[in-house]
Coordinates of C-alpha atoms and ligand atoms in Angstrom, one line a residue:
M1 CA -0.1 0.0 0.1
K2 CA 1.5 3.0 -1.0
T3 CA -0.8 5.9 -0.3
L4 CA -3.4 6.8 2.1
G5 CA -6.1 6.5 -0.7
L6 CA -5.0 2.9 -1.1
A7 CA -5.3 2.5 2.7
L8 CA -8.7 3.7 2.6
M9 CA -9.8 1.0 0.1
A10 CA -8.3 -1.5 1.8
L11 CA -10.4 -0.4 5.1
A12 CA -13.1 0.1 3.4
A13 CA -13.1 -3.6 1.6
T14 CA -12.3 -5.3 5.2
T15 CA -15.0 -3.3 7.1
T16 CA -17.7 -3.9 4.6
A17 CA -16.9 -8.1 5.2
A18 CA -17.2 -7.1 8.9
F19 CA -20.6 -5.4 8.1
A20 CA -22.2 -8.2 6.2
Q21 CA -22.2 -10.3 9.3
Q22 CA -23.8 -7.6 11.5
T23 CA -26.8 -6.1 12.0
P24 CA -26.7 -2.5 12.8
T25 CA -29.3 -1.6 15.8
T26 CA -29.3 2.0 15.2
A27 CA -30.6 4.4 12.5
G28 CA -31.8 1.9 9.9
V29 CA -32.1 -1.7 9.7
F30 CA -29.5 -3.6 7.7
D31 CA -30.8 -6.9 6.0
P32 CA -28.0 -8.4 4.0
G33 CA -30.5 -9.9 1.6
S34 CA -32.5 -6.5 1.2
T35 CA -32.9 -4.3 -2.1
T36 CA -32.6 -0.6 -1.9
F37 CA -33.1 1.5 -5.2
V38 CA -31.7 5.3 -4.9
E39 CA -33.2 7.5 -7.5
A40 CA -30.8 9.9 -8.4
G41 CA -31.6 13.3 -10.2
R42 CA -27.6 14.3 -10.5
L43 CA -25.2 12.1 -10.0
L44 CA -21.3 12.5 -9.7
A45 CA -20.3 8.8 -9.0
D46 CA -16.6 9.1 -9.6
P47 CA -15.1 12.4 -8.7
A48 CA -11.8 11.2 -10.1
N49 CA -13.6 11.6 -13.9
G50 CA -15.7 14.6 -12.9
V51 CA -19.2 13.4 -15.1
V52 CA -22.3 14.4 -13.6
Q53 CA -25.1 12.1 -15.2
R54 CA -28.8 12.8 -14.9
D55 CA -31.6 10.5 -13.4
K56 CA -30.0 7.4 -12.6
T57 CA -31.2 4.5 -10.4
L58 CA -28.3 2.9 -8.1
V59 CA -29.2 -0.6 -7.1
I60 CA -27.8 -1.7 -3.7
R61 CA -28.1 -5.0 -2.3
G62 CA -26.9 -5.5 1.0
N63 CA -24.2 -3.1 1.7
Q64 CA -22.8 -2.8 -1.9
V65 CA -23.7 -0.9 -5.0
V66 CA -24.7 -3.7 -7.7
E67 CA -25.9 -1.6 -10.4
I68 CA -26.2 1.8 -11.9
R69 CA -29.4 2.0 -14.4
D70 CA -30.8 4.6 -16.5
G71 CA -33.9 6.5 -15.7
F72 CA -35.8 6.0 -12.4
V73 CA -36.8 2.9 -12.5
G74 CA -36.8 1.7 -8.6
D75 CA -39.2 -1.1 -8.3
A76 CA -41.0 -0.8 -5.0
A77 CA -42.3 -4.5 -5.3
Q78 CA -38.7 -5.4 -5.1
G79 CA -37.2 -3.1 -2.5
R80 CA -37.3 0.3 -0.8
V81 CA -37.2 3.1 -3.4
I82 CA -35.6 6.4 -2.3
D83 CA -36.4 9.6 -4.1
L84 CA -33.6 11.8 -4.8
H85 CA -35.0 13.3 -7.9
Q86 CA -34.2 16.6 -6.8
A87 CA -30.9 16.1 -5.3
F88 CA -27.2 16.0 -6.2
V89 CA -25.8 12.5 -5.3
L90 CA -22.2 11.8 -4.6
P91 CA -20.0 9.2 -2.8
G92 CA -19.8 9.1 1.0
L93 CA -17.1 11.9 2.0
I94 CA -13.7 11.1 3.4
D95 CA -11.6 12.9 6.0
S96 CA -8.1 11.6 6.8
H97 CA -7.5 13.7 9.5
V98 CA -9.7 13.8 12.7
H99 CA -9.7 13.2 16.4
L100 CA -12.9 11.9 17.2
T101 CA -12.4 11.4 21.0
G102 CA -12.3 15.0 21.9
Q103 CA -12.6 18.4 21.0
Q104 CA -10.8 21.8 21.9
N105 CA -12.9 24.0 24.1
P106 CA -11.8 25.8 27.4
N107 CA -11.7 23.0 29.8
S108 CA -9.6 20.6 27.5
R109 CA -6.6 20.8 29.9
L110 CA -8.5 19.7 32.8
E111 CA -10.3 17.0 30.8
E112 CA -7.3 15.2 30.2
V113 CA -6.7 14.4 33.7
T114 CA -10.5 13.9 34.8
L115 CA -11.6 11.7 31.6
S116 CA -10.9 8.1 31.5
D117 CA -10.7 6.3 28.3
A118 CA -14.0 4.9 28.6
D119 CA -15.4 8.2 28.9
Q120 CA -13.3 9.2 26.1
A121 CA -14.8 6.3 23.9
M122 CA -18.3 7.9 24.7
V123 CA -17.7 11.2 24.1
G124 CA -16.0 10.0 20.6
A125 CA -19.3 8.2 20.1
R126 CA -21.2 11.4 19.9
Y127 CA -18.7 12.9 17.6
A128 CA -18.5 9.8 15.5
R129 CA -22.3 10.2 15.1
R130 CA -22.2 14.2 14.1
T131 CA -19.2 13.5 11.9
L132 CA -21.4 10.7 10.0
M133 CA -24.9 12.9 10.0
A134 CA -22.3 15.7 7.8
G135 CA -21.5 12.9 5.0
F136 CA -18.1 11.6 6.2
T137 CA -18.3 8.1 5.7
T138 CA -14.7 7.3 6.4
V139 CA -12.0 9.0 8.6
A140 CA -8.5 8.4 9.6
D141 CA -8.3 9.2 13.6
L142 CA -4.7 10.6 13.8
G143 CA -4.0 10.6 17.6
A144 CA -6.2 9.6 20.7
S145 CA -5.8 7.1 23.5
N146 CA -5.5 3.6 22.2
Q147 CA -7.9 1.9 24.4
A148 CA -10.8 4.7 23.7
I149 CA -10.0 4.9 19.6
F150 CA -10.1 1.2 19.0
A151 CA -13.2 0.4 21.0
L152 CA -14.9 3.2 19.0
R153 CA -13.7 1.8 15.6
N154 CA -14.3 -1.5 16.5
A155 CA -18.3 -0.9 18.2
I156 CA -18.9 1.2 14.7
R157 CA -17.6 -1.5 12.6
N158 CA -20.1 -4.0 14.5
G159 CA -22.9 -1.9 14.3
D160 CA -23.2 -1.1 18.1
V161 CA -22.8 2.8 17.5
P162 CA -23.2 4.8 14.2
G163 CA -20.4 6.8 13.1
P164 CA -18.0 6.7 10.0
R165 CA -15.7 3.6 9.6
I166 CA -12.3 4.7 11.1
I167 CA -8.8 4.3 10.5
A168 CA -7.1 4.5 13.6
A169 CA -3.8 5.2 14.3
G170 CA -4.2 5.5 18.4
S171 CA -1.6 7.1 20.2
A172 CA 0.9 9.1 18.3
V173 CA 4.6 8.1 18.3
S174 CA 6.5 11.3 20.0
I175 CA 9.6 11.8 21.6
H176 CA 9.5 12.4 25.7
G177 CA 8.7 15.9 26.1
G178 CA 7.4 16.3 22.4
H179 CA 4.2 17.1 20.5
G180 CA 2.3 14.0 21.4
D181 CA 3.6 13.6 24.8
I182 CA 1.7 14.8 27.7
N183 CA 3.0 18.4 28.7
G184 CA 2.4 21.2 30.7
Y185 CA 1.4 19.5 34.3
R186 CA 3.3 18.7 37.3
D187 CA 5.9 16.2 36.9
D188 CA 4.4 13.4 38.6
V189 CA 1.0 13.6 36.6
M190 CA 3.2 13.5 33.3
H191 CA 4.9 10.0 34.3
L192 CA 1.2 8.5 34.9
L193 CA 0.1 9.9 31.9
S194 CA 2.8 9.5 29.4
S195 CA 1.7 6.8 26.7
E196 CA 3.8 3.8 25.9
S197 CA 4.1 5.1 22.4
I198 CA 6.4 8.1 23.5
C199 CA 10.1 7.2 22.8
S200 CA 13.8 8.3 22.9
G201 CA 16.5 6.5 20.2
P202 CA 15.9 4.6 17.1
E203 CA 15.7 1.2 19.2
D204 CA 13.2 2.7 21.6
C205 CA 11.2 3.9 18.9
M206 CA 11.2 0.9 16.8
R207 CA 9.7 -0.5 20.2
A208 CA 6.9 2.2 20.4
V209 CA 5.7 1.4 16.7
R210 CA 5.8 -2.3 17.2
T211 CA 3.5 -1.5 20.2
Q212 CA 1.4 0.4 18.2
V213 CA 0.9 -2.2 15.7
R214 CA 0.5 -4.7 18.5
A215 CA -2.1 -2.6 20.4
G216 CA -4.3 -2.5 16.9
A217 CA -3.2 0.6 15.1
D218 CA -4.1 0.7 11.4
I219 CA -1.7 3.3 10.5
I220 CA 1.2 4.9 12.4
K221 CA 1.1 8.7 13.2
I222 CA 4.3 10.6 14.5
T223 CA 4.9 14.3 15.4
A224 CA 8.1 14.7 13.6
T225 CA 7.9 18.5 14.8
G226 CA 6.7 20.6 17.6
G227 CA 2.7 21.6 17.4
V228 CA 0.7 24.2 18.1
L229 CA -1.4 22.9 20.9
S230 CA 1.2 21.2 23.2
N231 CA 1.5 23.5 26.2
T232 CA 5.1 24.0 25.8
A233 CA 7.5 26.7 24.2
A234 CA 9.3 23.8 22.4
G235 CA 8.9 25.6 19.1
L236 CA 7.7 24.0 15.7
N237 CA 10.8 22.4 14.5
Q238 CA 12.1 19.0 14.0
Q239 CA 12.0 16.8 17.1
F240 CA 12.9 13.1 16.3
S241 CA 16.4 12.9 15.0
D242 CA 16.9 11.6 11.4
E243 CA 18.1 8.0 12.9
E244 CA 14.9 7.7 14.8
L245 CA 12.8 8.6 11.7
A246 CA 14.6 5.9 9.8
A247 CA 13.7 3.3 12.5
I248 CA 10.2 4.2 12.7
V249 CA 9.3 4.1 9.1
G250 CA 11.2 1.0 8.2
S251 CA 9.6 -0.8 11.5
A252 CA 6.3 0.3 10.3
H253 CA 6.5 -0.4 7.0
R254 CA 7.9 -4.0 7.6
M255 CA 4.4 -4.5 9.4
G256 CA 2.4 -3.4 6.5
R257 CA 1.7 0.3 8.1
Q258 CA 1.9 3.4 6.5
V259 CA 3.4 6.6 8.6
T260 CA 2.1 9.7 8.6
A261 CA 3.8 12.4 10.2
H262 CA 2.4 15.6 12.1
A263 CA 5.1 18.4 10.8
H264 CA 5.2 22.2 10.8
G265 CA 8.8 23.0 10.7
V266 CA 10.5 22.5 7.1
D267 CA 13.9 20.8 8.9
G268 CA 11.2 17.9 10.0
I269 CA 9.2 17.8 7.0
N270 CA 12.0 17.3 4.8
A271 CA 13.7 14.8 7.4
F272 CA 10.7 12.7 7.4
L273 CA 9.9 12.6 3.9
R274 CA 14.1 11.8 3.3
A275 CA 13.3 8.9 5.9
G276 CA 10.4 7.3 3.1
G277 CA 7.3 8.8 5.2
D278 CA 4.0 8.5 3.5
S279 CA 2.2 11.5 4.1
I280 CA 2.7 14.8 6.1
E281 CA -0.3 16.7 8.1
H282 CA -0.1 20.6 8.1
G283 CA 3.0 21.1 6.1
T284 CA 3.3 24.8 7.4
Y285 CA 6.7 25.7 6.4
L286 CA 7.1 23.5 3.5
D287 CA 9.5 24.6 0.7
D288 CA 10.9 23.7 -3.0
Q289 CA 13.1 21.0 -1.5
S290 CA 10.1 19.5 0.3
I291 CA 8.2 19.8 -2.9
R292 CA 10.9 17.6 -4.5
L293 CA 10.9 15.1 -1.8
F294 CA 6.9 14.8 -2.0
K295 CA 7.1 14.7 -5.7
A296 CA 9.7 11.9 -5.6
N297 CA 8.1 9.8 -2.8
G298 CA 4.9 10.0 -4.4
A299 CA 4.0 11.4 -1.0
W300 CA 0.9 13.1 0.5
L301 CA 0.0 16.5 1.7
V302 CA -2.8 16.6 4.2
P303 CA -2.8 20.8 4.8
T304 CA -5.8 20.9 7.4
L305 CA -6.6 24.7 6.6
L306 CA -9.6 24.4 8.6
A307 CA -7.3 23.7 12.0
G308 CA -4.9 26.7 11.1
D309 CA -8.2 29.0 10.7
F310 CA -9.5 27.8 13.8
V311 CA -6.3 28.5 16.2
A312 CA -5.4 31.6 14.6
R313 CA -8.9 32.7 15.1
I314 CA -9.1 31.8 19.0
A315 CA -5.7 33.1 19.6
S316 CA -6.5 36.4 18.5
S317 CA -9.9 36.3 19.8
P318 CA -11.1 38.0 23.4
D319 CA -12.3 34.6 24.2
N320 CA -8.6 33.3 23.8
F321 CA -8.5 30.0 25.9
F322 CA -5.1 28.8 24.7
T323 CA -2.1 29.3 27.0
P324 CA 0.5 31.6 26.4
A325 CA 2.8 28.9 24.4
Q326 CA 0.0 27.8 22.3
T327 CA -1.1 31.5 21.6
A328 CA 1.9 32.0 20.4
K329 CA 2.6 29.4 17.8
A330 CA -1.0 29.6 17.0
L331 CA -0.6 33.2 15.7
E332 CA 2.7 32.4 14.1
A333 CA 1.3 29.1 12.0
G334 CA -2.2 29.4 11.7
P335 CA -2.0 32.1 9.1
K336 CA 0.6 30.7 6.6
M337 CA -1.3 27.4 5.9
L338 CA -3.3 28.8 2.9
D339 CA -0.2 30.5 0.9
M340 CA 1.8 26.7 2.0
A341 CA -1.5 25.0 0.4
R342 CA -1.7 26.7 -2.7
R343 CA 2.0 26.8 -3.6
A344 CA 2.2 23.0 -3.0
H345 CA -0.9 22.4 -5.1
Q346 CA 0.5 24.9 -8.0
A347 CA 3.8 22.6 -7.9
G348 CA 1.5 19.6 -8.5
V349 CA 2.1 17.9 -5.2
K350 CA -0.9 15.4 -4.1
I351 CA -3.6 16.8 -1.7
A352 CA -5.8 14.8 0.6
F353 CA -8.5 16.3 2.3
G354 CA -8.0 16.3 6.1
T355 CA -9.2 18.8 8.8
D356 CA -7.9 17.7 12.2
T357 CA -11.5 18.2 13.5
G358 CA -11.4 18.1 17.3
V359 CA -9.3 21.1 16.9
S360 CA -12.4 22.6 15.4
A361 CA -15.9 21.5 16.0
H362 CA -17.0 17.9 14.8
G363 CA -19.4 18.0 11.9
D364 CA -17.9 21.1 10.5
N365 CA -15.5 19.3 8.8
A366 CA -17.1 20.2 5.1
Q367 CA -15.8 23.8 5.7
E368 CA -12.2 22.7 4.5
F369 CA -13.7 22.5 0.9
A370 CA -14.2 26.5 0.7
L371 CA -10.7 26.9 2.2
L372 CA -9.0 24.2 -0.3
V373 CA -11.0 26.3 -3.2
R374 CA -9.5 29.4 -1.5
A375 CA -6.2 28.0 -2.1
G376 CA -6.7 27.6 -5.5
L377 CA -8.2 24.2 -6.0
T378 CA -10.9 23.7 -8.0
P379 CA -14.4 22.1 -6.3
L380 CA -13.9 19.3 -8.4
E381 CA -10.0 19.0 -7.4
A382 CA -11.0 19.5 -3.8
H383 CA -13.4 16.4 -3.6
L384 CA -11.6 14.4 -6.1
R385 CA -8.6 14.4 -3.7
I386 CA -10.5 12.9 -0.7
S387 CA -12.0 10.2 -2.8
N388 CA -9.1 9.4 -4.9
E389 CA -9.1 5.8 -4.5
A390 CA -11.8 5.1 -2.0
G391 CA -14.9 7.0 -2.8
K392 CA -16.7 6.4 -5.7
I393 CA -20.1 4.9 -6.7
A394 CA -19.8 1.8 -8.7
P395 CA -20.8 -1.7 -8.7
G396 CA -19.0 -3.7 -5.9
M397 CA -18.1 -0.7 -3.7
P398 CA -19.5 -0.2 -0.5
A399 CA -22.8 2.0 -0.6
D400 CA -21.6 5.0 1.0
I401 CA -23.7 7.5 -0.8
V402 CA -24.5 11.1 0.4
A403 CA -26.5 13.8 -1.4
V404 CA -26.9 17.8 -1.3
S405 CA -29.8 19.9 -2.7
G406 CA -27.5 22.6 -4.9
D407 CA -24.3 21.6 -6.9
P408 CA -21.4 21.5 -5.1
L409 CA -19.4 21.6 -8.3
S410 CA -20.6 25.5 -8.4
D411 CA -20.3 26.2 -5.1
V412 CA -18.6 23.8 -2.8
T413 CA -20.2 25.1 0.4
E414 CA -23.5 23.1 -0.4
L415 CA -21.2 19.9 1.0
E416 CA -21.8 22.0 4.5
R417 CA -25.5 21.4 4.2
M418 CA -26.0 17.4 3.8
K419 CA -29.3 15.9 3.2
F420 CA -29.0 12.5 2.6
V421 CA -26.4 9.8 4.3
M422 CA -26.0 6.2 3.4
K423 CA -23.3 4.3 4.9
S424 CA -22.6 0.3 3.9
G425 CA -26.0 0.6 2.7
V426 CA -28.1 2.0 5.8
V427 CA -29.5 5.3 5.5
Y428 CA -28.6 7.5 8.3
R429 CA -30.2 10.6 7.3
A430 CA -32.8 11.7 5.0
D431 CA -34.0 15.3 5.6
Ligands
ZN501 ZN1 -4.4 16.3 14.4

């Protein structure tokens, strides 16, 4: 597996198989033998080719699309018929960077020491539902307590709670004292809360990767540089050594896991790409050398413009709830991200849709589309990137189908007003 897109596709295939044996007990009843006809007035079945078709009927059997027929030909004698004649129908949306088990708020630092892993899983169930209702049928969760996020992923897969299918990283692999470790509390509290995924030195970092794989990680997330929201004045530059990065990428790839890196500073971005990393989250200070490395590796950039926009807005508002260390970094990095995405896109770097939601509010994920368009992507490109390999409506694909009223190719903010959500053949929303 070379790309995040491929990982999403692989995940979709495995969860579909799991879903076929399950009966969701929430919104909608799933019967593996049932047939549903979705009559679509306008249909963007494959964002990769951008063709909008008129008056089609999607035939869904169990959790899969089996056929696309011309005209509105749903047969009520054979199954359920869903009328989306006035709607614009497209594949379920994919967000490749979220944090479902929490959301930034004035109490975030207190919650780190008051919410148990079980509490966080329950909070995650609330946000997973909100994410699904916003039309996102697949997400990658890039940083959460192992116990909380793996339990949530499995519960959704088993149909126990509604939510998007989740590719979960679990706990981020990070250096001691770095972004991803616990920081800014009294030392004995930090000793208690620091995770097994925190490491120092190449050997220890291989151990951290392998520990994450053993615990159930689908993908390895690392923090290659400092971060805005860690409560430490440690900057935004490279934190792992080159030797540690090589050990991490090598040990992850040998176990079939991709590695994606949180990275702002250019030294950390370029060191991680030189080590063979698969994708970069944020990418704030990338330069021409980074662009060459992205293209040489076929690596993805996930610019998370919504997170940059959000932290800059909070840090400069009268209601700023960030600490002084967080505020300084938010004002420094946030405003640079739009221009960074524009340069990378113009140079031909592959851009994937990801929001870092959990920084901003769950359910607002689709606001990223308008920011990507401001950074120079067309609405189709902004959508295409999320669904490069996984998200299309075609026979044999999981029936992940969403719809809005207007045309998102002329006004991408239509995607912020979701009207219909089906995931794996189950309808969760029909306004
Ligand atoms: Zn993040």
